[in-house]
Structure formats: structure tokens, C-alpha cells
mmCIF file of C-alpha atoms in Angstrom:
data_model
loop_
_atom_site.group_PDB
_atom_site.id
_atom_site.type_symbol
_atom_site.label_atom_id
_atom_site.label_comp_id
_atom_site.label_asym_id
_atom_site.label_seq_id
_atom_site.Cartn_x
_atom_site.Cartn_y
_atom_site.Cartn_z
ATOM 1 C CA UNK A 6 3.160 31.329 -37.541
ATOM 2 C CA UNK A 7 1.615 28.716 -39.748
ATOM 3 C CA UNK A 8 -1.157 26.552 -38.379
ATOM 4 C CA UNK A 9 -3.613 23.903 -39.509
ATOM 5 C CA UNK A 10 -6.852 23.362 -37.588
ATOM 6 C CA UNK A 11 -9.156 20.393 -37.898
ATOM 7 C CA UNK A 12 -12.039 20.937 -35.521
ATOM 8 C CA UNK A 13 -13.798 17.586 -35.942
ATOM 9 C CA UNK A 14 -12.100 14.868 -33.878
ATOM 10 C CA UNK A 15 -14.595 12.298 -35.188
ATOM 11 C CA UNK A 16 -17.252 12.115 -37.855
ATOM 12 C CA UNK A 17 -19.891 9.537 -38.740
ATOM 13 C CA UNK A 18 -21.382 9.087 -42.211
ATOM 14 C CA UNK A 19 -23.769 6.591 -43.692
ATOM 15 C CA UNK A 20 -22.423 4.452 -46.497
ATOM 16 C CA UNK A 21 -23.079 5.990 -49.943
ATOM 17 C CA UNK A 22 -23.595 9.469 -48.519
ATOM 18 C CA UNK A 23 -21.252 12.433 -48.921
ATOM 19 C CA UNK A 24 -19.233 13.859 -46.046
ATOM 20 C CA UNK A 25 -17.211 17.045 -45.559
ATOM 21 C CA UNK A 26 -14.125 17.139 -43.355
ATOM 22 C CA UNK A 27 -13.178 20.625 -42.238
ATOM 23 C CA UNK A 28 -9.744 22.205 -42.417
ATOM 24 C CA UNK A 29 -8.755 25.795 -41.783
ATOM 25 C CA UNK A 30 -5.252 27.122 -42.091
ATOM 26 C CA UNK A 31 -3.296 30.189 -41.164
ATOM 27 C CA UNK A 32 -0.353 31.532 -43.065
ATOM 28 C CA UNK A 33 1.034 34.854 -44.191
ATOM 29 C CA UNK A 34 2.835 33.292 -47.140
ATOM 30 C CA UNK A 35 1.323 34.203 -50.516
ATOM 31 C CA UNK A 36 2.171 30.858 -52.084
ATOM 32 C CA UNK A 37 1.416 27.542 -50.453
ATOM 33 C CA UNK A 38 0.133 24.056 -51.072
ATOM 34 C CA UNK A 39 -2.619 22.226 -49.245
ATOM 35 C CA UNK A 40 -2.812 18.451 -48.978
ATOM 36 C CA UNK A 41 -5.071 15.779 -47.599
ATOM 37 C CA UNK A 42 -3.775 12.407 -46.468
ATOM 38 C CA UNK A 43 -5.604 9.303 -45.325
ATOM 39 C CA UNK A 44 -4.336 7.007 -42.585
ATOM 40 C CA UNK A 45 -6.197 3.678 -42.354
ATOM 41 C CA UNK A 46 -6.025 1.544 -39.238
ATOM 42 C CA UNK A 47 -3.044 -0.251 -40.776
ATOM 43 C CA UNK A 48 -1.058 2.948 -40.197
ATOM 44 C CA UNK A 49 0.298 3.986 -43.562
ATOM 45 C CA UNK A 50 -0.141 7.537 -44.846
ATOM 46 C CA UNK A 51 -1.801 7.824 -48.245
ATOM 47 C CA UNK A 52 -1.882 11.007 -50.301
ATOM 48 C CA UNK A 53 -5.376 11.927 -51.509
ATOM 49 C CA UNK A 54 -5.500 15.378 -53.055
ATOM 50 C CA UNK A 55 -3.574 18.633 -53.517
ATOM 51 C CA UNK A 56 -4.603 22.277 -53.938
ATOM 52 C CA UNK A 57 -2.242 25.099 -54.805
ATOM 53 C CA UNK A 58 -2.924 28.542 -53.417
ATOM 54 C CA UNK A 59 -3.047 30.049 -56.897
ATOM 55 C CA UNK A 60 -5.237 27.358 -58.408
ATOM 56 C CA UNK A 61 -8.479 28.895 -59.617
ATOM 57 C CA UNK A 62 -10.442 25.690 -59.593
ATOM 58 C CA UNK A 63 -11.094 23.288 -56.763
ATOM 59 C CA UNK A 64 -9.063 20.105 -57.002
ATOM 60 C CA UNK A 65 -10.800 16.791 -57.630
ATOM 61 C CA UNK A 66 -9.506 13.225 -57.584
ATOM 62 C CA UNK A 67 -12.150 10.610 -58.168
ATOM 63 C CA UNK A 68 -14.536 10.675 -55.196
ATOM 64 C CA UNK A 69 -12.419 13.282 -53.413
ATOM 65 C CA UNK A 70 -12.760 17.000 -53.937
ATOM 66 C CA UNK A 71 -11.255 19.911 -52.107
ATOM 67 C CA UNK A 72 -13.519 22.864 -51.336
ATOM 68 C CA UNK A 73 -10.963 25.673 -51.348
ATOM 69 C CA UNK A 74 -12.092 29.040 -50.010
ATOM 70 C CA UNK A 75 -9.026 31.213 -49.974
ATOM 71 C CA UNK A 76 -10.569 34.269 -48.333
ATOM 72 C CA UNK A 77 -11.815 32.103 -45.479
ATOM 73 C CA UNK A 78 -8.559 30.142 -45.381
ATOM 74 C CA UNK A 79 -10.399 26.860 -45.525
ATOM 75 C CA UNK A 80 -9.640 23.700 -47.478
ATOM 76 C CA UNK A 81 -12.368 21.202 -46.711
ATOM 77 C CA UNK A 82 -12.247 17.661 -48.063
ATOM 78 C CA UNK A 83 -15.447 16.319 -49.571
ATOM 79 C CA UNK A 84 -15.809 12.573 -50.005
ATOM 80 C CA UNK A 85 -18.725 11.590 -52.195
ATOM 81 C CA UNK A 86 -20.505 8.229 -52.072
ATOM 82 C CA UNK A 87 -18.737 7.059 -48.904
ATOM 83 C CA UNK A 88 -17.547 3.483 -48.746
ATOM 84 C CA UNK A 89 -16.754 1.299 -45.755
ATOM 85 C CA UNK A 90 -13.105 1.448 -46.768
ATOM 86 C CA UNK A 91 -13.129 5.214 -46.231
ATOM 87 C CA UNK A 92 -13.150 4.665 -42.471
ATOM 88 C CA UNK A 93 -9.793 6.121 -41.429
ATOM 89 C CA UNK A 94 -7.996 9.144 -40.010
ATOM 90 C CA UNK A 95 -7.761 12.084 -42.376
ATOM 91 C CA UNK A 96 -5.080 14.745 -42.094
ATOM 92 C CA UNK A 97 -4.981 18.168 -43.661
ATOM 93 C CA UNK A 98 -1.489 19.553 -44.303
ATOM 94 C CA UNK A 99 0.158 22.679 -45.671
ATOM 95 C CA UNK A 100 3.548 23.641 -47.004
ATOM 96 C CA UNK A 101 4.681 26.983 -48.335
ATOM 97 C CA UNK A 102 7.263 28.153 -50.783
ATOM 98 C CA UNK A 103 8.663 30.588 -48.223
ATOM 99 C CA UNK A 104 10.098 27.604 -46.378
ATOM 100 C CA UNK A 105 11.149 26.001 -49.628
ATOM 101 C CA UNK A 106 8.125 23.775 -49.449
ATOM 102 C CA UNK A 107 9.869 21.454 -47.045
ATOM 103 C CA UNK A 108 8.358 22.289 -43.691
ATOM 104 C CA UNK A 109 4.957 20.707 -44.049
ATOM 105 C CA UNK A 110 2.666 21.093 -41.061
ATOM 106 C CA UNK A 111 -0.215 18.743 -40.304
ATOM 107 C CA UNK A 112 -3.495 19.143 -38.498
ATOM 108 C CA UNK A 113 -4.483 16.859 -35.636
ATOM 109 C CA UNK A 114 -6.726 14.820 -37.909
ATOM 110 C CA UNK A 115 -10.355 13.745 -38.150
ATOM 111 C CA UNK A 116 -11.384 10.155 -37.636
ATOM 112 C CA UNK A 117 -14.125 9.160 -40.080
ATOM 113 C CA UNK A 118 -16.460 6.267 -39.386
ATOM 114 C CA UNK A 119 -18.549 4.967 -42.269
ATOM 115 C CA UNK A 120 -21.671 3.071 -41.192
ATOM 116 C CA UNK A 121 -23.192 0.268 -43.232
ATOM 117 C CA UNK B 25 9.296 -0.458 -56.710
ATOM 118 C CA UNK B 26 9.333 -0.760 -52.942
ATOM 119 C CA UNK B 27 8.698 2.977 -52.474
ATOM 120 C CA UNK B 28 9.827 4.083 -49.007
ATOM 121 C CA UNK B 29 11.031 1.389 -46.638
ATOM 122 C CA UNK B 30 11.769 1.714 -42.931
ATOM 123 C CA UNK B 31 13.499 -0.565 -40.482
ATOM 124 C CA UNK B 32 12.743 -1.714 -37.894
ATOM 125 C CA UNK B 33 8.944 -1.855 -37.732
ATOM 126 C CA UNK B 34 8.883 -2.105 -33.951
ATOM 127 C CA UNK B 35 11.468 -1.348 -31.280
ATOM 128 C CA UNK B 36 11.533 -1.249 -27.507
ATOM 129 C CA UNK B 37 14.362 0.636 -25.807
ATOM 130 C CA UNK B 38 15.320 1.397 -22.256
ATOM 131 C CA UNK B 39 15.903 4.973 -21.213
ATOM 132 C CA UNK B 40 19.393 6.048 -22.188
ATOM 133 C CA UNK B 41 19.875 3.496 -24.962
ATOM 134 C CA UNK B 42 20.669 4.611 -28.475
ATOM 135 C CA UNK B 43 19.397 3.421 -31.802
ATOM 136 C CA UNK B 44 19.198 4.360 -35.461
ATOM 137 C CA UNK B 45 16.079 4.208 -37.583
ATOM 138 C CA UNK B 46 16.791 3.466 -41.196
ATOM 139 C CA UNK B 47 14.898 4.789 -44.210
ATOM 140 C CA UNK B 48 15.432 4.207 -47.908
ATOM 141 C CA UNK B 49 13.535 5.239 -51.032
ATOM 142 C CA UNK B 50 13.857 3.964 -54.569
ATOM 143 C CA UNK B 51 11.944 6.725 -56.357
ATOM 144 C CA UNK B 52 14.968 8.929 -57.044
ATOM 145 C CA UNK B 53 13.496 11.657 -54.847
ATOM 146 C CA UNK B 54 15.632 14.601 -53.859
ATOM 147 C CA UNK B 55 14.012 15.340 -50.503
ATOM 148 C CA UNK B 56 13.494 13.165 -47.472
ATOM 149 C CA UNK B 57 11.806 13.743 -44.127
ATOM 150 C CA UNK B 58 11.436 12.313 -40.646
ATOM 151 C CA UNK B 59 8.217 12.817 -38.700
ATOM 152 C CA UNK B 60 6.868 11.628 -35.399
ATOM 153 C CA UNK B 61 3.209 10.951 -34.710
ATOM 154 C CA UNK B 62 1.828 11.039 -31.186
ATOM 155 C CA UNK B 63 -1.738 10.173 -30.121
ATOM 156 C CA UNK B 64 -4.192 12.984 -30.789
ATOM 157 C CA UNK B 65 -1.681 14.908 -32.842
ATOM 158 C CA UNK B 66 -0.800 15.081 -36.447
ATOM 159 C CA UNK B 67 2.658 14.437 -37.771
ATOM 160 C CA UNK B 68 5.417 16.733 -36.609
ATOM 161 C CA UNK B 69 8.553 17.258 -38.632
ATOM 162 C CA UNK B 70 11.769 16.289 -36.860
ATOM 163 C CA UNK B 71 14.372 16.824 -39.578
ATOM 164 C CA UNK B 72 14.428 17.013 -43.315
ATOM 165 C CA UNK B 73 16.940 16.773 -46.107
ATOM 166 C CA UNK B 74 16.109 18.971 -49.072
ATOM 167 C CA UNK B 75 18.757 17.297 -51.190
ATOM 168 C CA UNK B 76 21.672 14.925 -50.848
ATOM 169 C CA UNK B 77 24.288 16.448 -48.590
ATOM 170 C CA UNK B 78 21.967 18.809 -46.725
ATOM 171 C CA UNK B 79 19.910 18.435 -43.562
ATOM 172 C CA UNK B 80 17.831 20.930 -41.602
ATOM 173 C CA UNK B 81 15.852 21.022 -38.396
ATOM 174 C CA UNK B 82 12.121 20.753 -38.388
ATOM 175 C CA UNK B 83 9.635 21.502 -35.649
ATOM 176 C CA UNK B 84 10.859 19.043 -32.985
ATOM 177 C CA UNK B 85 14.577 18.255 -33.533
ATOM 178 C CA UNK B 86 15.768 18.048 -29.923
ATOM 179 C CA UNK B 87 17.127 14.643 -28.971
ATOM 180 C CA UNK B 88 17.604 13.491 -32.566
ATOM 181 C CA UNK B 89 20.298 13.513 -35.209
ATOM 182 C CA UNK B 90 20.082 12.599 -38.872
ATOM 183 C CA UNK B 91 22.346 11.522 -41.679
ATOM 184 C CA UNK B 92 21.621 11.707 -45.376
ATOM 185 C CA UNK B 93 23.893 8.851 -46.340
ATOM 186 C CA UNK B 94 23.253 9.154 -50.078
ATOM 187 C CA UNK B 95 20.326 10.067 -52.271
ATOM 188 C CA UNK B 96 18.426 6.924 -51.287
ATOM 189 C CA UNK B 97 18.997 6.754 -47.545
ATOM 190 C CA UNK B 98 18.154 9.022 -44.623
ATOM 191 C CA UNK B 99 18.660 7.776 -41.076
ATOM 192 C CA UNK B 100 17.416 9.085 -37.741
ATOM 193 C CA UNK B 101 19.433 8.536 -34.593
ATOM 194 C CA UNK B 102 18.382 8.727 -30.975
ATOM 195 C CA UNK B 103 21.569 9.113 -28.949
ATOM 196 C CA UNK B 104 20.023 8.704 -25.501
ATOM 197 C CA UNK B 105 16.407 7.638 -25.692
ATOM 198 C CA UNK B 106 13.838 9.145 -23.328
ATOM 199 C CA UNK B 107 10.254 8.052 -22.594
ATOM 200 C CA UNK B 108 9.072 11.277 -24.285
ATOM 201 C CA UNK B 109 10.411 9.850 -27.545
ATOM 202 C CA UNK B 110 7.896 7.011 -27.474
ATOM 203 C CA UNK B 111 6.071 7.548 -30.742
ATOM 204 C CA UNK B 112 5.469 6.298 -34.241
ATOM 205 C CA UNK B 113 8.152 7.525 -36.625
ATOM 206 C CA UNK B 114 7.510 8.038 -40.303
ATOM 207 C CA UNK B 115 10.001 8.614 -43.052
ATOM 208 C CA UNK B 116 8.820 10.299 -46.242
ATOM 209 C CA UNK B 117 10.246 11.490 -49.527
ATOM 210 C CA UNK B 118 9.300 13.632 -52.495
ATOM 211 C CA UNK B 119 10.813 15.500 -55.388
ATOM 212 C CA UNK B 120 10.940 18.632 -53.229
ATOM 213 C CA UNK B 121 9.048 21.889 -53.196
ATOM 214 C CA UNK B 122 5.651 22.805 -51.837
ATOM 215 C CA UNK B 123 3.697 21.410 -54.760
ATOM 216 C CA UNK B 124 4.605 17.801 -54.383
ATOM 217 C CA UNK B 125 2.955 15.233 -52.204
ATOM 218 C CA UNK B 126 5.092 13.165 -49.898
ATOM 219 C CA UNK B 127 5.355 9.395 -50.062
ATOM 220 C CA UNK B 128 5.495 7.750 -46.683
ATOM 221 C CA UNK B 129 7.090 4.646 -45.312
ATOM 222 C CA UNK B 130 5.110 2.205 -43.152
ATOM 223 C CA UNK B 131 6.341 3.699 -39.884
ATOM 224 C CA UNK B 132 8.360 2.496 -36.897
ATOM 225 C CA UNK B 133 6.622 2.090 -33.570
ATOM 226 C CA UNK B 134 9.139 2.949 -30.842
ATOM 227 C CA UNK B 135 8.576 2.472 -27.143
ATOM 228 C CA UNK B 136 11.051 3.826 -24.609
ATOM 229 C CA UNK B 137 10.696 2.375 -21.132
#
């Protein structure tokens, strides 16, 4: 069965510092996609970054990067130079081509607090 | 572009009442999804529609029905609401496939008394 695990219910980071949010996944599918979404207190879900299982390089999008370690089945999100606006819930998610890519599963999330 | 819209934003029901949550997207996406989000949990897939004319069960389909009315619209119906269905419901869409991020609506907060 597929599973996403986020072991950090809450994290604190000082403004302007970097922070890593952990995500491990479990799947037997050879081809899959990994996503990170942000959910601010306003409630909407915002896509941040994507990593394909066959991508050789770690994905980056501005201040966000994904530390993809396939052998360890981990896909940690790194946020550099944290800003107060980064305070939010962050969800790791996975979908696989074996399910047509439609059955995305989400982790329980990590709540990030950025301190001034 | 409005993206993904959902109505209503808030709803309170009594046990046994029925209601339909509406979702529409204007991005010409093939695939649409309904999720529920409960405290301390991530989103769980209720139903999805890979393309117009098709629907399939997700992780937690019991107590729900869906209709893909056309390419733009995907509705979720609760026939007989139960307190266990108190949740925040999100609709999402994408072009389909595992390599495409989903675009989410603002959510509907449903309380069943």
C-alpha cells in the first residue's frame, strides 16, 4: 500500500533561516510523482514543487527545493531564507502512474511557524 | 480566470439532510477531484473524475455520490448527512496524470449536527 509520512507535527524557524520539512513515502510503483503543497491559515491549498521519480536532479522553485533521496524514499522540502509569510501547514503528497496518476495521497502535514 | 470555484463556502446540516456541493473549473482541465480534510489529517480522496463522463471511487467514498456534469463541473452529493461527514471539502482539478499538480478550490466547511 502507498503511504506518506510526515513525522514533524510542528516546526519553528527563525526568520531568514533555512528549514527542512521531512517527508518519507512508501510505494512499490516504479514511476511516481511527489508534490508539496502549502496551506496558509486562510485555508487554500497552494502547489509549491514537484519531483518525478525518474528525475535525476532535485527540483527547485525559487526559495523551495526538494531533497529527493530515492533509495531512502524521502522527499524533504527545504525552504531557504524563511519569511513570516511562510508560516502555514505544509503537505507532502504522492501519485503514481500505476493508478493513472489520479489517486494522490497526502501526508498529515507539518505546521511551520516562522519567528520574527 | 477564476480557477476552481466551490459553492457554498459554509454549510450547516442536520443529520439525515441531503445537499450537493458544487465545483467548477475554467482551466479546461480533464480531471477533477473531491477531497475531505479532517483535523490532524491530510486530504483524503473521496471521488475523482479522470475525464468527462467517468467517475471513480477514491479512498473514502462511502456516503457520497458524484456527478461529472460536463467538463467544467463536478458535484458531490451527500444523500443522508451524518456527523462523521463534518469536514472541510476541497475540489481540485488538473490536466490528469501523475506529473501534474492539482489546482484547488477554496473549500467548503460543512458541519453536520
